[in-house]
Short mmCIF file of C-alpha atoms in Angstrom, two decimals:
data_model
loop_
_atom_site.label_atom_id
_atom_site.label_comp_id
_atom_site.label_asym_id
_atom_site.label_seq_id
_atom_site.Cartn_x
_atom_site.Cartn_y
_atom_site.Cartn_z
CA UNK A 1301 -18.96 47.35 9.94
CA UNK A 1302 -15.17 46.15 11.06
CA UNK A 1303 -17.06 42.92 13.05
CA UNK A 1304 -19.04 42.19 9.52
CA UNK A 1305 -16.12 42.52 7.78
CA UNK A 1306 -14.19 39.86 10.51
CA UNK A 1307 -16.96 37.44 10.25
CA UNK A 1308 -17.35 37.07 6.45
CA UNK A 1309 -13.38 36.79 6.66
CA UNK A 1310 -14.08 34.02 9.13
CA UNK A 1311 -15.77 32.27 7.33
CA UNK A 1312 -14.74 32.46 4.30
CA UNK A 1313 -11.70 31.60 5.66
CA UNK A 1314 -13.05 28.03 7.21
CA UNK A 1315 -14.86 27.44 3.89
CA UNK A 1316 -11.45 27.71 2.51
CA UNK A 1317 -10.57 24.89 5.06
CA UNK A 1318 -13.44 22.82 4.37
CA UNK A 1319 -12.49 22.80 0.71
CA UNK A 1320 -9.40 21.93 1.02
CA UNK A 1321 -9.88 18.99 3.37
CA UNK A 1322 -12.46 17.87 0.96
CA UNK A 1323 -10.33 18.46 -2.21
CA UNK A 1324 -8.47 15.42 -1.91
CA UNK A 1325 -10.85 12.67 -1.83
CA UNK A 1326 -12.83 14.44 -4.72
CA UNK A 1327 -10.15 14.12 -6.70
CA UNK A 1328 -9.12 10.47 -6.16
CA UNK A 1329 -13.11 10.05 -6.60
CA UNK A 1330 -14.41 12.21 -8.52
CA UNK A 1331 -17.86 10.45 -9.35
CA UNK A 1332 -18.38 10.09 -5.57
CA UNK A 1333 -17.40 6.29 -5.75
CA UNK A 1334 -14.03 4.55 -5.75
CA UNK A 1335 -13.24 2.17 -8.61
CA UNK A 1336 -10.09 0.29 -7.67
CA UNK A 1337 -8.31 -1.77 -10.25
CA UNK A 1338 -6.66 -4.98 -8.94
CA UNK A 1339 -5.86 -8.85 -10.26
CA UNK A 1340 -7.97 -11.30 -9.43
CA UNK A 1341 -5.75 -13.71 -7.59
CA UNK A 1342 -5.87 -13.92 -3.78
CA UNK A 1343 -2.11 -12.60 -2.74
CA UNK A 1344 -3.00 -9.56 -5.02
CA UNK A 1345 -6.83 -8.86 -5.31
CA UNK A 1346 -8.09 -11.39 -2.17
CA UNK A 1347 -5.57 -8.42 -0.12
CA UNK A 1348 -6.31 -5.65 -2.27
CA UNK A 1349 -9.92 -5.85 -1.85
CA UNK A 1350 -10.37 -5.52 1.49
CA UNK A 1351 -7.57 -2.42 1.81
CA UNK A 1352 -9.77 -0.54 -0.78
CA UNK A 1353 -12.71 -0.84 1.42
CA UNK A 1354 -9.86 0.86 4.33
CA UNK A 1355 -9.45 3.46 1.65
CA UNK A 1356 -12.76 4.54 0.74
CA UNK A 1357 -13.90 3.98 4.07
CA UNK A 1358 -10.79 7.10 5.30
CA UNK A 1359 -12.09 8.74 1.84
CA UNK A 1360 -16.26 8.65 3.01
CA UNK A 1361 -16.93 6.71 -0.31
CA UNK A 1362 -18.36 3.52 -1.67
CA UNK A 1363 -15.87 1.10 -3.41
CA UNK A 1364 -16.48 -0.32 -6.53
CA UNK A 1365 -13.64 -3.21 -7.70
CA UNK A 1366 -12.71 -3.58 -11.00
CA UNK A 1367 -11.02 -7.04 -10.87
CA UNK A 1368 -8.97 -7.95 -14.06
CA UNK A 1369 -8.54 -11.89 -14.61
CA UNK A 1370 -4.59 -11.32 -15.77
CA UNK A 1371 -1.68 -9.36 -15.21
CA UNK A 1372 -1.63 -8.21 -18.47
CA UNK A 1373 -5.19 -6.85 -18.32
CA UNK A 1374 -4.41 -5.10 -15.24
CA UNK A 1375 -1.53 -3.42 -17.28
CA UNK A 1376 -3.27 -2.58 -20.12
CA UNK A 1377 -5.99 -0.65 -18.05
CA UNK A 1378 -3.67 1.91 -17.18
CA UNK A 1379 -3.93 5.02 -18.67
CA UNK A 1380 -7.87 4.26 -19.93
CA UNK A 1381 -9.54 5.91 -16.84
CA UNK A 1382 -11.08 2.43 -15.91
CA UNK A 1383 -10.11 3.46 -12.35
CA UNK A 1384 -9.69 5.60 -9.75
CA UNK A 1385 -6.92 3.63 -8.07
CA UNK A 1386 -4.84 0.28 -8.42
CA UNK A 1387 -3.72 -2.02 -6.33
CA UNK A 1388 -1.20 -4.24 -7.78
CA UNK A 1389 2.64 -5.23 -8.50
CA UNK A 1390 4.77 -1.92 -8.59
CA UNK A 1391 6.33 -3.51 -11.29
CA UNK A 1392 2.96 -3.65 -13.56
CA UNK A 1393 2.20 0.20 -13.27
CA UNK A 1394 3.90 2.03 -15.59
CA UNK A 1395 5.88 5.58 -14.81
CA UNK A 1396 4.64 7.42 -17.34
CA UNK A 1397 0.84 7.06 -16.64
CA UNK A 1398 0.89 6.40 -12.69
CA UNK A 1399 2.50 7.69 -9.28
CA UNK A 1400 2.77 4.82 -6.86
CA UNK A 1401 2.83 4.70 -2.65
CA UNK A 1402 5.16 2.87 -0.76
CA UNK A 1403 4.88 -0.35 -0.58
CA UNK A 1404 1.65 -1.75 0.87
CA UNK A 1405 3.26 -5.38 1.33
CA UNK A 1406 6.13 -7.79 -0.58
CA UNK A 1407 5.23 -11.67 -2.14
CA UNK A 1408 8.08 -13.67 -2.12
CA UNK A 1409 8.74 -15.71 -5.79
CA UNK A 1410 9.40 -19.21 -5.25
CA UNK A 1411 10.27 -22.42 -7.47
CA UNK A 1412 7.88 -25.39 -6.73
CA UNK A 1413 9.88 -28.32 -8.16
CA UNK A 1414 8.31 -31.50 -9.86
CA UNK A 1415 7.81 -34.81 -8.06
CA UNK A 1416 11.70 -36.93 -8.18
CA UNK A 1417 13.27 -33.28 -9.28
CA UNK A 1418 16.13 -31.93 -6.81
CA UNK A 1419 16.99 -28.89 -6.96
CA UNK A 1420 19.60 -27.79 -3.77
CA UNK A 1421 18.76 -23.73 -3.88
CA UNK A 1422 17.17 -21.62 -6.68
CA UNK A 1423 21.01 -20.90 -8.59
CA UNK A 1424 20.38 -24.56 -9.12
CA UNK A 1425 17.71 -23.92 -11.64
CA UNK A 1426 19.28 -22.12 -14.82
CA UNK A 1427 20.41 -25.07 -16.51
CA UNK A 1428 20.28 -26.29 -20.12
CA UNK A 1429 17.71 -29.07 -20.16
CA UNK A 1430 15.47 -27.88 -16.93
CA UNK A 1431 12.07 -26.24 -17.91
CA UNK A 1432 10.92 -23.86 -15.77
CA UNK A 1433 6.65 -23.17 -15.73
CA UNK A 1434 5.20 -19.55 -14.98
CA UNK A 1435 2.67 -17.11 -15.88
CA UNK A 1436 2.23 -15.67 -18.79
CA UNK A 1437 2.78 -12.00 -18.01
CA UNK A 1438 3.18 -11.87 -14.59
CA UNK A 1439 6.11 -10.44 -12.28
CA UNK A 1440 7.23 -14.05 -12.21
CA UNK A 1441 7.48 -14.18 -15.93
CA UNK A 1442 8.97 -10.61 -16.09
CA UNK A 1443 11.56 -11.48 -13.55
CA UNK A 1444 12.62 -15.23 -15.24
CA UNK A 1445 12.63 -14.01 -19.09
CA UNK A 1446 15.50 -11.43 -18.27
CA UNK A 1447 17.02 -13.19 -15.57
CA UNK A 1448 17.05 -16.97 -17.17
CA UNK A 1449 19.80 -17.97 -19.41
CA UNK A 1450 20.08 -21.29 -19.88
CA UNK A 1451 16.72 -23.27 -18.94
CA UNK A 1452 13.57 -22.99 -20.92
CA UNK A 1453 10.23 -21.43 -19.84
CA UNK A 1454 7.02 -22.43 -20.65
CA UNK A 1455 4.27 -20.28 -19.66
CA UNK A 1456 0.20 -20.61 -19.25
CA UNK A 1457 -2.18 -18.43 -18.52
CA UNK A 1458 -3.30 -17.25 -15.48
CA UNK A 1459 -6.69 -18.68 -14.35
CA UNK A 1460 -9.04 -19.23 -11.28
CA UNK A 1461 -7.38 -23.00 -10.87
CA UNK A 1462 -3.66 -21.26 -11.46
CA UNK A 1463 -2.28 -23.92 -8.65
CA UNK A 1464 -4.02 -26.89 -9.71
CA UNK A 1465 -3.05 -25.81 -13.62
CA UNK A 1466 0.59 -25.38 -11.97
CA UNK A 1467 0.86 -28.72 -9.95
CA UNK A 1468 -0.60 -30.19 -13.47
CA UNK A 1469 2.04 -29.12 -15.21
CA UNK A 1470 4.96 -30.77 -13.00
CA UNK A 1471 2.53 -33.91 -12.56
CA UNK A 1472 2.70 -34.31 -16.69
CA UNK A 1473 6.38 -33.74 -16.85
CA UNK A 1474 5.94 -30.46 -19.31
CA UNK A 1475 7.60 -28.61 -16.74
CA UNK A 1476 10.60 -29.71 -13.91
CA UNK A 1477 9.63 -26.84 -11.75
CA UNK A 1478 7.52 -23.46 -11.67
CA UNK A 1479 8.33 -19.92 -11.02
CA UNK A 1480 5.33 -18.12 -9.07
CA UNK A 1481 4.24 -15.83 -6.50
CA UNK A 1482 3.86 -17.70 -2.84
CA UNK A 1483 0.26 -17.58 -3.34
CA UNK A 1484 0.23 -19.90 -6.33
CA UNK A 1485 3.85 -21.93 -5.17
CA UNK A 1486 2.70 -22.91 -2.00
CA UNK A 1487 -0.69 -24.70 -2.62
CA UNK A 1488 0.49 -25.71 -6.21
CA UNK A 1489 2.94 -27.75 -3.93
CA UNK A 1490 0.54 -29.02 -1.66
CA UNK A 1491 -2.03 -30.17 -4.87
CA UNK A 1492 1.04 -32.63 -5.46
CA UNK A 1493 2.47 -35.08 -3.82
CA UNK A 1494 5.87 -35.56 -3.89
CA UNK A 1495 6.75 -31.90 -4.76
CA UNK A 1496 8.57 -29.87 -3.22
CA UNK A 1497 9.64 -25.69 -2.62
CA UNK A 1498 12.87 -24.71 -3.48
CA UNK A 1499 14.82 -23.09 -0.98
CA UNK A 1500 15.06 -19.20 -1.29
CA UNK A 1501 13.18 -16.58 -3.65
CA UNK A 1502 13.98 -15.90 -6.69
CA UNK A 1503 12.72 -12.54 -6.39
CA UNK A 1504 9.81 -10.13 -4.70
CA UNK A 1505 7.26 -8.78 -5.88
CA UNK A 1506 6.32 -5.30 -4.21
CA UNK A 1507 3.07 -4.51 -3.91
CA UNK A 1508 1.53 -0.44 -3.72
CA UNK A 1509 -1.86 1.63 -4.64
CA UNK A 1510 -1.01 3.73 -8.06
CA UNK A 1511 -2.99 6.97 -8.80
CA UNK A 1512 -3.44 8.20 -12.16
CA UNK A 1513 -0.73 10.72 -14.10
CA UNK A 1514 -1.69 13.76 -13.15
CA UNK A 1515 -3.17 14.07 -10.02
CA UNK A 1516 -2.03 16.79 -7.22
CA UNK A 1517 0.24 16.36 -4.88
CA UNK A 1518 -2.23 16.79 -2.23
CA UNK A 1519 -4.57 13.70 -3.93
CA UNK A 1520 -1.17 11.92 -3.88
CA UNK A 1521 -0.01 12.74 -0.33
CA UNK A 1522 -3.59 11.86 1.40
CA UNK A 1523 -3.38 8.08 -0.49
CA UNK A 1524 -0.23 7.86 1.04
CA UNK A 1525 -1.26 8.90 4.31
CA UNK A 1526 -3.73 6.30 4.52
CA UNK A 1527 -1.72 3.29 2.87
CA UNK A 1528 0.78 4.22 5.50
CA UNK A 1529 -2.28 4.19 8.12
CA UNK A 1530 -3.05 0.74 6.58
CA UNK A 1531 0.28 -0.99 6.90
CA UNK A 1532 0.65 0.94 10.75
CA UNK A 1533 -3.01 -0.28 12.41
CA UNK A 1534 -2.55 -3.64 11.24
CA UNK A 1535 -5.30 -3.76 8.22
CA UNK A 1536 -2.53 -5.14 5.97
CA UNK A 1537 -1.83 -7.76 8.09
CA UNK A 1538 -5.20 -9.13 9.18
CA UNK A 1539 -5.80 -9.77 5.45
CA UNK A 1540 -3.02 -11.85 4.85
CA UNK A 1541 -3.41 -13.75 7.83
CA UNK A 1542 -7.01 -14.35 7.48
CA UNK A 1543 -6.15 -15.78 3.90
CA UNK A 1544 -3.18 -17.72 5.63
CA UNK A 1545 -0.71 -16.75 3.17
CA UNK A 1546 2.92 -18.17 3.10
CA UNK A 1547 5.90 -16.08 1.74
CA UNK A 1548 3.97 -13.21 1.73
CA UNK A 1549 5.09 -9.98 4.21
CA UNK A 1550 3.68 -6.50 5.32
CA UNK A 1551 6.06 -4.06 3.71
CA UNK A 1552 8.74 -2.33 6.08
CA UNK A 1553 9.03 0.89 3.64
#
């Protein structure tokens, strides 16, 4: 009767085990599949895309993406249950309705300045009379309309052609230089002769996977464990080399 007793106990016990170890990843996704919110721009989504594949592969789930075209789409999805997770500027996930990992990896935000504009570092820019082109709605635009006093910005939207729209801008003199993640600066600059990058960054923008309000701190602490796995083997990396991005870093924390 005592062994009987030892050997439900046992496994009981392991079932106990099991359940926990599977807990996690039926929480982050629950319907068996992992949606992932990201923007669909290379430095954010091109990256994003392929970690989230990393993710669901360490989770033993399919990935679905749910790509939004803007940074304010991507914003307004949280707290709507459109995901599971997101992968996107730390800056763009909001406190109240998401718990964010470290850092997955950092974009540096440059100035590309128009063709015959000099501009000696990026202090250089804030003046009265310069007009500064960004984003509507993204970090870049976050960062210059409470950091700019004295220049003008003039935003556009964010589309598939966001560099060519950018170096189109400078090229018809309705902007003297433009504000953007390294992803859109650096070939925006190389669409147009003649312009050039500003030295220095103007700011970063820190990229990390967000889970929804709410979930346990064991859901949160196995997402971390494998961002952290992400960053460590080198899947991070790869990504951004494959895409041969400039200004744009695996993040140290």
């Amino acid at each position: 009767m005592t062994r009987v007793f030892l050997s439900v106990a046992l496994l009981v016990s392991l079932a106990g085990v099991a359940f926990g170890q599977q807990a996690p990843a039926s929480e982050i996704a629950p319907s068996g599949k992992l949606r992932v919110g990201m923007i669909a721009i290379t430095v954010l989504g091109g990256v994003a895309e392929p970690v989230a594949r990393f993710i669901g592969q360490k989770l033993g789930v399919d990935v679905e993406p749910v790509m939004y075209s803007n940074p304010d789409a991507y914003l307004q999805s949280f707290g709507k249950s459109e995901w599971d997770i997101a992968i996107g500027p730390r800056v763009l996930a909001p406190a109240d309705k998401a718990v964010s990992t470290a850092d997955l990896w950092v974009i540096s935000l440059i100035y590309v300045a128009a063709p015959g504009k000099e501009f000696p570092d990026i202090a250089s820019v804030d003046k009265a009379g310069v007009r500064i082109g960004t984003i509507r709605g993204a970090p870049s635009d976050r960062v210059l309309t409470r950091e700019i006093k004295a220049a003008e910005i003039v935003r556009i939207p964010l589309s598939p052609t966001i560099a060519a729209d950018a170096a189109e801008l400078l090229r018809s003199g309705k902007a003297d230089v433009f504000g953007a993640d390294s992803g859109v600066g650096y070939p925006a600059a190389d669409a147009l002769p003649g312009a050039k990058i500003v030295s220095g960054a103007f700011a970063m923008v820190r990229v990390a996977a967000a889970l929804p309000k709410g979930r346990s701190r064991e859901a949160q602490a196995a997402l971390a464990t494998i961002v952290d796995e992400a960053k460590r083997i080198g899947v991070v990396q790869k990504e951004i080399e494959a895409r041969g991005l400039k200004g744009v870093n695996v993040a140290t924390k």
